[in-house]
Amino acid sequence: MVRKLEGAERAEALASLPDWTHEPKRDGITRSFKFADFTRAFGFMTSVAILAEKADHHPEWSNVYNRVDILLTTHDADGLSQRDIDLARAIDALF
Ligand SMILES: C[C@H](O)[C@H](O)[C@H]1CNC2=NC(N)=NC(=O)C2=N1
């Protein structure tokens, strides 16, 4: 069972992802991505979907034209876990 990040471990993980914002209501992290157009945005989503399926860890997200908004949180832990941090890093590397 995956566990929620706590204390210093959580603080360090959040500090290591400066482009992501902690979302306290869901205890997740969010980031908004902007692209030249819809095709680029959807291509990015396709790449993220492949990563997410491999990791068995899935984003909550929405897309409007050239923008993709992502929230990462761990349902199985009821909040932020290392899985969210790892997926955020992998997503950042794609952008
Ligand atoms: C059974 C399966 O491993 C789980 O339901 C996975 C799937 N994807 C998931 N994605 C996210 N974001 N959180 C989870 O807890 C989660 N759990």
PDB file of N, CA, C and O in Angstrom, residues 9-77:
ATOM      1  N   GLU A   9      10.155  14.854   4.433  1.00  0.00           N
ATOM      2  CA  GLU A   9      10.164  14.118   3.159  1.00  0.00           C
ATOM      3  C   GLU A   9       9.215  14.798   2.153  1.00  0.00           C
ATOM      4  O   GLU A   9       9.548  14.997   0.984  1.00  0.00           O
ATOM      5  N   ARG A  10       8.043  15.182   2.654  1.00  0.00           N
ATOM      6  CA  ARG A  10       7.063  15.874   1.840  1.00  0.00           C
ATOM      7  C   ARG A  10       7.573  17.253   1.426  1.00  0.00           C
ATOM      8  O   ARG A  10       7.489  17.639   0.252  1.00  0.00           O
ATOM      9  N   ALA A  11       8.138  17.984   2.374  1.00  0.00           N
ATOM     10  CA  ALA A  11       8.636  19.338   2.102  1.00  0.00           C
ATOM     11  C   ALA A  11       9.740  19.306   1.046  1.00  0.00           C
ATOM     12  O   ALA A  11       9.763  20.127   0.127  1.00  0.00           O
ATOM     13  N   GLU A  12      10.639  18.338   1.172  1.00  0.00           N
ATOM     14  CA  GLU A  12      11.740  18.207   0.202  1.00  0.00           C
ATOM     15  C   GLU A  12      11.203  17.847  -1.179  1.00  0.00           C
ATOM     16  O   GLU A  12      11.660  18.386  -2.197  1.00  0.00           O
ATOM     17  N   ALA A  13      10.250  16.951  -1.217  1.00  0.00           N
ATOM     18  CA  ALA A  13       9.674  16.527  -2.499  1.00  0.00           C
ATOM     19  C   ALA A  13       9.011  17.715  -3.190  1.00  0.00           C
ATOM     20  O   ALA A  13       9.207  17.950  -4.392  1.00  0.00           O
ATOM     21  N   LEU A  14       8.247  18.493  -2.442  1.00  0.00           N
ATOM     22  CA  LEU A  14       7.558  19.660  -3.027  1.00  0.00           C
ATOM     23  C   LEU A  14       8.567  20.710  -3.480  1.00  0.00           C
ATOM     24  O   LEU A  14       8.418  21.303  -4.556  1.00  0.00           O
ATOM     25  N   ALA A  15       9.605  20.912  -2.687  1.00  0.00           N
ATOM     26  CA  ALA A  15      10.627  21.910  -3.038  1.00  0.00           C
ATOM     27  C   ALA A  15      11.390  21.510  -4.299  1.00  0.00           C
ATOM     28  O   ALA A  15      11.891  22.367  -5.028  1.00  0.00           O
ATOM     29  N   SER A  16      11.443  20.195  -4.569  1.00  0.00           N
ATOM     30  CA  SER A  16      12.179  19.716  -5.748  1.00  0.00           C
ATOM     31  C   SER A  16      11.371  19.893  -7.036  1.00  0.00           C
ATOM     32  O   SER A  16      11.879  19.617  -8.120  1.00  0.00           O
ATOM     33  N   LEU A  17      10.111  20.324  -6.916  1.00  0.00           N
ATOM     34  CA  LEU A  17       9.249  20.512  -8.100  1.00  0.00           C
ATOM     35  C   LEU A  17       8.722  21.952  -8.127  1.00  0.00           C
ATOM     36  O   LEU A  17       7.535  22.193  -7.873  1.00  0.00           O
ATOM     37  N   PRO A  18       9.582  22.920  -8.443  1.00  0.00           N
ATOM     38  CA  PRO A  18       9.199  24.326  -8.354  1.00  0.00           C
ATOM     39  C   PRO A  18       8.080  24.749  -9.309  1.00  0.00           C
ATOM     40  O   PRO A  18       7.416  25.751  -9.050  1.00  0.00           O
ATOM     41  N   ASP A  19       7.869  23.995 -10.384  1.00  0.00           N
ATOM     42  CA  ASP A  19       6.818  24.372 -11.335  1.00  0.00           C
ATOM     43  C   ASP A  19       5.440  23.830 -10.948  1.00  0.00           C
ATOM     44  O   ASP A  19       4.449  24.107 -11.633  1.00  0.00           O
ATOM     45  N   TRP A  20       5.389  23.048  -9.889  1.00  0.00           N
ATOM     46  CA  TRP A  20       4.130  22.458  -9.434  1.00  0.00           C
ATOM     47  C   TRP A  20       3.671  23.153  -8.159  1.00  0.00           C
ATOM     48  O   TRP A  20       4.486  23.574  -7.333  1.00  0.00           O
ATOM     49  N   THR A  21       2.349  23.265  -8.009  1.00  0.00           N
ATOM     50  CA  THR A  21       1.763  23.961  -6.859  1.00  0.00           C
ATOM     51  C   THR A  21       0.988  22.962  -6.005  1.00  0.00           C
ATOM     52  O   THR A  21       0.206  22.166  -6.543  1.00  0.00           O
ATOM     53  N   HIS A  22       1.202  23.024  -4.719  1.00  0.00           N
ATOM     54  CA  HIS A  22       0.441  22.140  -3.829  1.00  0.00           C
ATOM     55  C   HIS A  22      -1.013  22.586  -3.785  1.00  0.00           C
ATOM     56  O   HIS A  22      -1.299  23.768  -3.656  1.00  0.00           O
ATOM     57  N   GLU A  23      -1.917  21.637  -3.905  1.00  0.00           N
ATOM     58  CA  GLU A  23      -3.348  21.918  -3.885  1.00  0.00           C
ATOM     59  C   GLU A  23      -3.899  21.291  -2.598  1.00  0.00           C
ATOM     60  O   GLU A  23      -4.043  20.057  -2.520  1.00  0.00           O
ATOM     61  N   PRO A  24      -4.178  22.089  -1.582  1.00  0.00           N
ATOM     62  CA  PRO A  24      -4.475  21.536  -0.263  1.00  0.00           C
ATOM     63  C   PRO A  24      -5.803  20.776  -0.153  1.00  0.00           C
ATOM     64  O   PRO A  24      -5.890  19.819   0.612  1.00  0.00           O
ATOM     65  N   LYS A  25      -6.807  21.166  -0.938  1.00  0.00           N
ATOM     66  CA  LYS A  25      -8.121  20.504  -0.820  1.00  0.00           C
ATOM     67  C   LYS A  25      -8.023  19.014  -1.134  1.00  0.00           C
ATOM     68  O   LYS A  25      -8.608  18.184  -0.453  1.00  0.00           O
ATOM     69  N   ARG A  26      -7.287  18.708  -2.212  1.00  0.00           N
ATOM     70  CA  ARG A  26      -7.134  17.308  -2.628  1.00  0.00           C
ATOM     71  C   ARG A  26      -5.840  16.703  -2.113  1.00  0.00           C
ATOM     72  O   ARG A  26      -5.596  15.517  -2.280  1.00  0.00           O
ATOM     73  N   ASP A  27      -4.992  17.534  -1.543  1.00  0.00           N
ATOM     74  CA  ASP A  27      -3.610  17.163  -1.196  1.00  0.00           C
ATOM     75  C   ASP A  27      -2.935  16.538  -2.415  1.00  0.00           C
ATOM     76  O   ASP A  27      -2.520  15.375  -2.399  1.00  0.00           O
ATOM     77  N   GLY A  28      -2.853  17.373  -3.456  1.00  0.00           N
ATOM     78  CA  GLY A  28      -2.180  16.951  -4.678  1.00  0.00           C
ATOM     79  C   GLY A  28      -1.291  18.077  -5.171  1.00  0.00           C
ATOM     80  O   GLY A  28      -1.101  19.076  -4.468  1.00  0.00           O
ATOM     81  N   ILE A  29      -0.744  17.908  -6.368  1.00  0.00           N
ATOM     82  CA  ILE A  29       0.054  18.962  -6.993  1.00  0.00           C
ATOM     83  C   ILE A  29      -0.510  19.252  -8.374  1.00  0.00           C
ATOM     84  O   ILE A  29      -0.977  18.341  -9.069  1.00  0.00           O
ATOM     85  N   THR A  30      -0.464  20.530  -8.747  1.00  0.00           N
ATOM     86  CA  THR A  30      -1.030  20.935 -10.032  1.00  0.00           C
ATOM     87  C   THR A  30       0.017  21.676 -10.867  1.00  0.00           C
ATOM     88  O   THR A  30       0.895  22.351 -10.335  1.00  0.00           O
ATOM     89  N   ARG A  31      -0.145  21.538 -12.164  1.00  0.00           N
ATOM     90  CA  ARG A  31       0.646  22.344 -13.090  1.00  0.00           C
ATOM     91  C   ARG A  31      -0.159  22.524 -14.377  1.00  0.00           C
ATOM     92  O   ARG A  31      -0.851  21.590 -14.827  1.00  0.00           O
ATOM     93  N   SER A  32      -0.032  23.702 -14.952  1.00  0.00           N
ATOM     94  CA  SER A  32      -0.701  24.017 -16.202  1.00  0.00           C
ATOM     95  C   SER A  32       0.353  24.087 -17.316  1.00  0.00           C
ATOM     96  O   SER A  32       1.405  24.702 -17.120  1.00  0.00           O
ATOM     97  N   PHE A  33       0.091  23.447 -18.432  1.00  0.00           N
ATOM     98  CA  PHE A  33       1.027  23.414 -19.566  1.00  0.00           C
ATOM     99  C   PHE A  33       0.384  24.087 -20.767  1.00  0.00           C
ATOM    100  O   PHE A  33      -0.785  23.824 -21.073  1.00  0.00           O
ATOM    101  N   LYS A  34       1.138  24.923 -21.451  1.00  0.00           N
ATOM    102  CA  LYS A  34       0.619  25.618 -22.624  1.00  0.00           C
ATOM    103  C   LYS A  34       1.438  25.254 -23.867  1.00  0.00           C
ATOM    104  O   LYS A  34       2.668  25.178 -23.794  1.00  0.00           O
ATOM    105  N   PHE A  35       0.749  25.052 -24.973  1.00  0.00           N
ATOM    106  CA  PHE A  35       1.393  24.615 -26.212  1.00  0.00           C
ATOM    107  C   PHE A  35       1.019  25.559 -27.358  1.00  0.00           C
ATOM    108  O   PHE A  35       0.145  26.416 -27.209  1.00  0.00           O
ATOM    109  N   ALA A  36       1.665  25.344 -28.495  1.00  0.00           N
ATOM    110  CA  ALA A  36       1.408  26.202 -29.653  1.00  0.00           C
ATOM    111  C   ALA A  36      -0.033  26.027 -30.149  1.00  0.00           C
ATOM    112  O   ALA A  36      -0.651  26.984 -30.617  1.00  0.00           O
ATOM    113  N   ASP A  37      -0.554  24.819 -30.055  1.00  0.00           N
ATOM    114  CA  ASP A  37      -1.894  24.547 -30.582  1.00  0.00           C
ATOM    115  C   ASP A  37      -2.434  23.243 -29.989  1.00  0.00           C
ATOM    116  O   ASP A  37      -1.767  22.598 -29.170  1.00  0.00           O
ATOM    117  N   PHE A  38      -3.621  22.858 -30.402  1.00  0.00           N
ATOM    118  CA  PHE A  38      -4.277  21.651 -29.877  1.00  0.00           C
ATOM    119  C   PHE A  38      -3.500  20.376 -30.202  1.00  0.00           C
ATOM    120  O   PHE A  38      -3.381  19.471 -29.368  1.00  0.00           O
ATOM    121  N   THR A  39      -2.951  20.326 -31.405  1.00  0.00           N
ATOM    122  CA  THR A  39      -2.221  19.111 -31.811  1.00  0.00           C
ATOM    123  C   THR A  39      -1.054  18.835 -30.874  1.00  0.00           C
ATOM    124  O   THR A  39      -0.823  17.704 -30.467  1.00  0.00           O
ATOM    125  N   ARG A  40      -0.324  19.906 -30.535  1.00  0.00           N
ATOM    126  CA  ARG A  40       0.823  19.764 -29.612  1.00  0.00           C
ATOM    127  C   ARG A  40       0.332  19.362 -28.221  1.00  0.00           C
ATOM    128  O   ARG A  40       0.952  18.522 -27.569  1.00  0.00           O
ATOM    129  N   ALA A  41      -0.740  19.977 -27.775  1.00  0.00           N
ATOM    130  CA  ALA A  41      -1.276  19.672 -26.443  1.00  0.00           C
ATOM    131  C   ALA A  41      -1.717  18.205 -26.377  1.00  0.00           C
ATOM    132  O   ALA A  41      -1.411  17.490 -25.421  1.00  0.00           O
ATOM    133  N   PHE A  42      -2.401  17.768 -27.422  1.00  0.00           N
ATOM    134  CA  PHE A  42      -2.910  16.397 -27.414  1.00  0.00           C
ATOM    135  C   PHE A  42      -1.774  15.384 -27.559  1.00  0.00           C
ATOM    136  O   PHE A  42      -1.819  14.291 -26.972  1.00  0.00           O
ATOM    137  N   GLY A  43      -0.745  15.734 -28.305  1.00  0.00           N
ATOM    138  CA  GLY A  43       0.441  14.872 -28.423  1.00  0.00           C
ATOM    139  C   GLY A  43       1.100  14.681 -27.066  1.00  0.00           C
ATOM    140  O   GLY A  43       1.487  13.572 -26.683  1.00  0.00           O
ATOM    141  N   PHE A  44       1.207  15.778 -26.324  1.00  0.00           N
ATOM    142  CA  PHE A  44       1.753  15.731 -24.959  1.00  0.00           C
ATOM    143  C   PHE A  44       0.889  14.817 -24.079  1.00  0.00           C
ATOM    144  O   PHE A  44       1.409  13.958 -23.351  1.00  0.00           O
ATOM    145  N   MET A  45      -0.420  14.961 -24.175  1.00  0.00           N
ATOM    146  CA  MET A  45      -1.319  14.120 -23.365  1.00  0.00           C
ATOM    147  C   MET A  45      -1.147  12.646 -23.714  1.00  0.00           C
ATOM    148  O   MET A  45      -1.190  11.784 -22.829  1.00  0.00           O
ATOM    149  N   THR A  46      -0.939  12.365 -24.983  1.00  0.00           N
ATOM    150  CA  THR A  46      -0.725  10.972 -25.405  1.00  0.00           C
ATOM    151  C   THR A  46       0.542  10.409 -24.769  1.00  0.00           C
ATOM    152  O   THR A  46       0.551   9.285 -24.250  1.00  0.00           O
ATOM    153  N   SER A  47       1.616  11.209 -24.763  1.00  0.00           N
ATOM    154  CA  SER A  47       2.874  10.766 -24.139  1.00  0.00           C
ATOM    155  C   SER A  47       2.693  10.565 -22.647  1.00  0.00           C
ATOM    156  O   SER A  47       3.202   9.587 -22.080  1.00  0.00           O
ATOM    157  N   VAL A  48       1.983  11.481 -21.997  1.00  0.00           N
ATOM    158  CA  VAL A  48       1.738  11.358 -20.556  1.00  0.00           C
ATOM    159  C   VAL A  48       0.893  10.102 -20.277  1.00  0.00           C
ATOM    160  O   VAL A  48       1.163   9.367 -19.322  1.00  0.00           O
ATOM    161  N   ALA A  49      -0.094   9.864 -21.126  1.00  0.00           N
ATOM    162  CA  ALA A  49      -0.971   8.697 -20.926  1.00  0.00           C
ATOM    163  C   ALA A  49      -0.169   7.396 -20.976  1.00  0.00           C
ATOM    164  O   ALA A  49      -0.411   6.477 -20.181  1.00  0.00           O
ATOM    165  N   ILE A  50       0.800   7.322 -21.873  1.00  0.00           N
ATOM    166  CA  ILE A  50       1.630   6.110 -21.992  1.00  0.00           C
ATOM    167  C   ILE A  50       2.457   5.924 -20.720  1.00  0.00           C
ATOM    168  O   ILE A  50       2.517   4.830 -20.153  1.00  0.00           O
ATOM    169  N   LEU A  51       3.066   7.027 -20.249  1.00  0.00           N
ATOM    170  CA  LEU A  51       3.836   6.984 -18.983  1.00  0.00           C
ATOM    171  C   LEU A  51       2.963   6.550 -17.822  1.00  0.00           C
ATOM    172  O   LEU A  51       3.351   5.728 -16.992  1.00  0.00           O
ATOM    173  N   ALA A  52       1.777   7.154 -17.748  1.00  0.00           N
ATOM    174  CA  ALA A  52       0.864   6.925 -16.628  1.00  0.00           C
ATOM    175  C   ALA A  52       0.410   5.463 -16.604  1.00  0.00           C
ATOM    176  O   ALA A  52       0.357   4.836 -15.537  1.00  0.00           O
ATOM    177  N   GLU A  53       0.125   4.932 -17.762  1.00  0.00           N
ATOM    178  CA  GLU A  53      -0.348   3.545 -17.836  1.00  0.00           C
ATOM    179  C   GLU A  53       0.772   2.588 -17.439  1.00  0.00           C
ATOM    180  O   GLU A  53       0.533   1.613 -16.712  1.00  0.00           O
ATOM    181  N   LYS A  54       2.000   2.884 -17.867  1.00  0.00           N
ATOM    182  CA  LYS A  54       3.158   2.047 -17.494  1.00  0.00           C
ATOM    183  C   LYS A  54       3.359   2.061 -15.989  1.00  0.00           C
ATOM    184  O   LYS A  54       3.705   1.056 -15.387  1.00  0.00           O
ATOM    185  N   ALA A  55       3.187   3.256 -15.383  1.00  0.00           N
ATOM    186  CA  ALA A  55       3.408   3.420 -13.933  1.00  0.00           C
ATOM    187  C   ALA A  55       2.183   2.993 -13.122  1.00  0.00           C
ATOM    188  O   ALA A  55       2.248   2.962 -11.891  1.00  0.00           O
ATOM    189  N   ASP A  56       1.085   2.705 -13.799  1.00  0.00           N
ATOM    190  CA  ASP A  56      -0.198   2.452 -13.128  1.00  0.00           C
ATOM    191  C   ASP A  56      -0.519   3.579 -12.146  1.00  0.00           C
ATOM    192  O   ASP A  56      -0.936   3.355 -11.009  1.00  0.00           O
ATOM    193  N   HIS A  57      -0.281   4.797 -12.615  1.00  0.00           N
ATOM    194  CA  HIS A  57      -0.591   5.985 -11.807  1.00  0.00           C
ATOM    195  C   HIS A  57      -1.086   7.058 -12.766  1.00  0.00           C
ATOM    196  O   HIS A  57      -0.372   7.419 -13.698  1.00  0.00           O
ATOM    197  N   HIS A  58      -2.296   7.567 -12.528  1.00  0.00           N
ATOM    198  CA  HIS A  58      -2.997   8.321 -13.572  1.00  0.00           C
ATOM    199  C   HIS A  58      -3.323   9.744 -13.149  1.00  0.00           C
ATOM    200  O   HIS A  58      -3.766   9.969 -12.023  1.00  0.00           O
ATOM    201  N   PRO A  59      -3.140  10.684 -14.057  1.00  0.00           N
ATOM    202  CA  PRO A  59      -3.428  12.086 -13.737  1.00  0.00           C
ATOM    203  C   PRO A  59      -4.929  12.385 -13.769  1.00  0.00           C
ATOM    204  O   PRO A  59      -5.692  11.712 -14.467  1.00  0.00           O
ATOM    205  N   GLU A  60      -5.328  13.396 -13.039  1.00  0.00           N
ATOM    206  CA  GLU A  60      -6.631  14.019 -13.240  1.00  0.00           C
ATOM    207  C   GLU A  60      -6.303  15.251 -14.058  1.00  0.00           C
ATOM    208  O   GLU A  60      -5.408  16.027 -13.686  1.00  0.00           O
ATOM    209  N   TRP A  61      -6.977  15.420 -15.177  1.00  0.00           N
ATOM    210  CA  TRP A  61      -6.570  16.508 -16.062  1.00  0.00           C
ATOM    211  C   TRP A  61      -7.700  17.013 -16.919  1.00  0.00           C
ATOM    212  O   TRP A  61      -8.746  16.368 -17.052  1.00  0.00           O
ATOM    213  N   SER A  62      -7.462  18.204 -17.487  1.00  0.00           N
ATOM    214  CA  SER A  62      -8.402  18.719 -18.471  1.00  0.00           C
ATOM    215  C   SER A  62      -7.605  19.433 -19.560  1.00  0.00           C
ATOM    216  O   SER A  62      -6.455  19.845 -19.346  1.00  0.00           O
ATOM    217  N   ASN A  63      -8.233  19.520 -20.706  1.00  0.00           N
ATOM    218  CA  ASN A  63      -7.599  20.153 -21.863  1.00  0.00           C
ATOM    219  C   ASN A  63      -8.580  21.139 -22.476  1.00  0.00           C
ATOM    220  O   ASN A  63      -9.753  20.819 -22.694  1.00  0.00           O
ATOM    221  N   VAL A  64      -8.113  22.352 -22.712  1.00  0.00           N
ATOM    222  CA  VAL A  64      -8.871  23.332 -23.486  1.00  0.00           C
ATOM    223  C   VAL A  64      -7.925  23.872 -24.554  1.00  0.00           C
ATOM    224  O   VAL A  64      -6.943  24.553 -24.222  1.00  0.00           O
ATOM    225  N   TYR A  65      -8.204  23.502 -25.801  1.00  0.00           N
ATOM    226  CA  TYR A  65      -7.386  23.887 -26.953  1.00  0.00           C
ATOM    227  C   TYR A  65      -5.892  23.615 -26.732  1.00  0.00           C
ATOM    228  O   TYR A  65      -5.459  22.464 -26.838  1.00  0.00           O
ATOM    229  N   ASN A  66      -5.114  24.657 -26.383  1.00  0.00           N
ATOM    230  CA  ASN A  66      -3.656  24.469 -26.293  1.00  0.00           C
ATOM    231  C   ASN A  66      -3.178  24.356 -24.845  1.00  0.00           C
ATOM    232  O   ASN A  66      -1.981  24.409 -24.595  1.00  0.00           O
ATOM    233  N   ARG A  67      -4.122  24.210 -23.905  1.00  0.00           N
ATOM    234  CA  ARG A  67      -3.739  24.170 -22.489  1.00  0.00           C
ATOM    235  C   ARG A  67      -4.102  22.805 -21.892  1.00  0.00           C
ATOM    236  O   ARG A  67      -5.160  22.251 -22.193  1.00  0.00           O
ATOM    237  N   VAL A  68      -3.191  22.292 -21.078  1.00  0.00           N
ATOM    238  CA  VAL A  68      -3.444  21.047 -20.351  1.00  0.00           C
ATOM    239  C   VAL A  68      -3.211  21.315 -18.869  1.00  0.00           C
ATOM    240  O   VAL A  68      -2.120  21.741 -18.484  1.00  0.00           O
ATOM    241  N   ASP A  69      -4.250  21.116 -18.049  1.00  0.00           N
ATOM    242  CA  ASP A  69      -4.143  21.305 -16.605  1.00  0.00           C
ATOM    243  C   ASP A  69      -4.108  19.932 -15.943  1.00  0.00           C
ATOM    244  O   ASP A  69      -4.997  19.109 -16.183  1.00  0.00           O
ATOM    245  N   ILE A  70      -3.098  19.732 -15.112  1.00  0.00           N
ATOM    246  CA  ILE A  70      -2.911  18.411 -14.493  1.00  0.00           C
ATOM    247  C   ILE A  70      -2.942  18.526 -12.971  1.00  0.00           C
ATOM    248  O   ILE A  70      -2.312  19.412 -12.394  1.00  0.00           O
ATOM    249  N   LEU A  71      -3.656  17.609 -12.339  1.00  0.00           N
ATOM    250  CA  LEU A  71      -3.603  17.425 -10.884  1.00  0.00           C
ATOM    251  C   LEU A  71      -3.121  16.001 -10.626  1.00  0.00           C
ATOM    252  O   LEU A  71      -3.667  15.044 -11.183  1.00  0.00           O
ATOM    253  N   LEU A  72      -2.092  15.894  -9.805  1.00  0.00           N
ATOM    254  CA  LEU A  72      -1.605  14.574  -9.395  1.00  0.00           C
ATOM    255  C   LEU A  72      -1.873  14.382  -7.911  1.00  0.00           C
ATOM    256  O   LEU A  72      -1.456  15.211  -7.081  1.00  0.00           O
ATOM    257  N   THR A  73      -2.576  13.323  -7.582  1.00  0.00           N
ATOM    258  CA  THR A  73      -2.799  12.945  -6.190  1.00  0.00           C
ATOM    259  C   THR A  73      -2.979  11.440  -6.187  1.00  0.00           C
ATOM    260  O   THR A  73      -3.240  10.841  -7.240  1.00  0.00           O
ATOM    261  N   THR A  74      -2.806  10.822  -5.030  1.00  0.00           N
ATOM    262  CA  THR A  74      -2.881   9.360  -4.973  1.00  0.00           C
ATOM    263  C   THR A  74      -4.147   8.937  -4.247  1.00  0.00           C
ATOM    264  O   THR A  74      -4.274   9.137  -3.040  1.00  0.00           O
ATOM    265  N   HIS A  75      -5.078   8.377  -4.990  1.00  0.00           N
ATOM    266  CA  HIS A  75      -6.368   7.981  -4.397  1.00  0.00           C
ATOM    267  C   HIS A  75      -6.148   6.919  -3.324  1.00  0.00           C
ATOM    268  O   HIS A  75      -6.774   6.961  -2.268  1.00  0.00           O
ATOM    269  N   ASP A  76      -5.232   5.987  -3.612  1.00  0.00           N
ATOM    270  CA  ASP A  76      -4.985   4.871  -2.682  1.00  0.00           C
ATOM    271  C   ASP A  76      -4.360   5.343  -1.370  1.00  0.00           C
ATOM    272  O   ASP A  76      -4.358   4.592  -0.390  1.00  0.00           O
ATOM    273  N   ALA A  77      -3.784   6.557  -1.352  1.00  0.00           N
ATOM    274  CA  ALA A  77      -3.158   7.078  -0.126  1.00  0.00           C
ATOM    275  C   ALA A  77      -3.960   8.260   0.427  1.00  0.00           C
ATOM    276  O   ALA A  77      -3.593   8.829   1.449  1.00  0.00           O
TER     277      ALA A  77
END
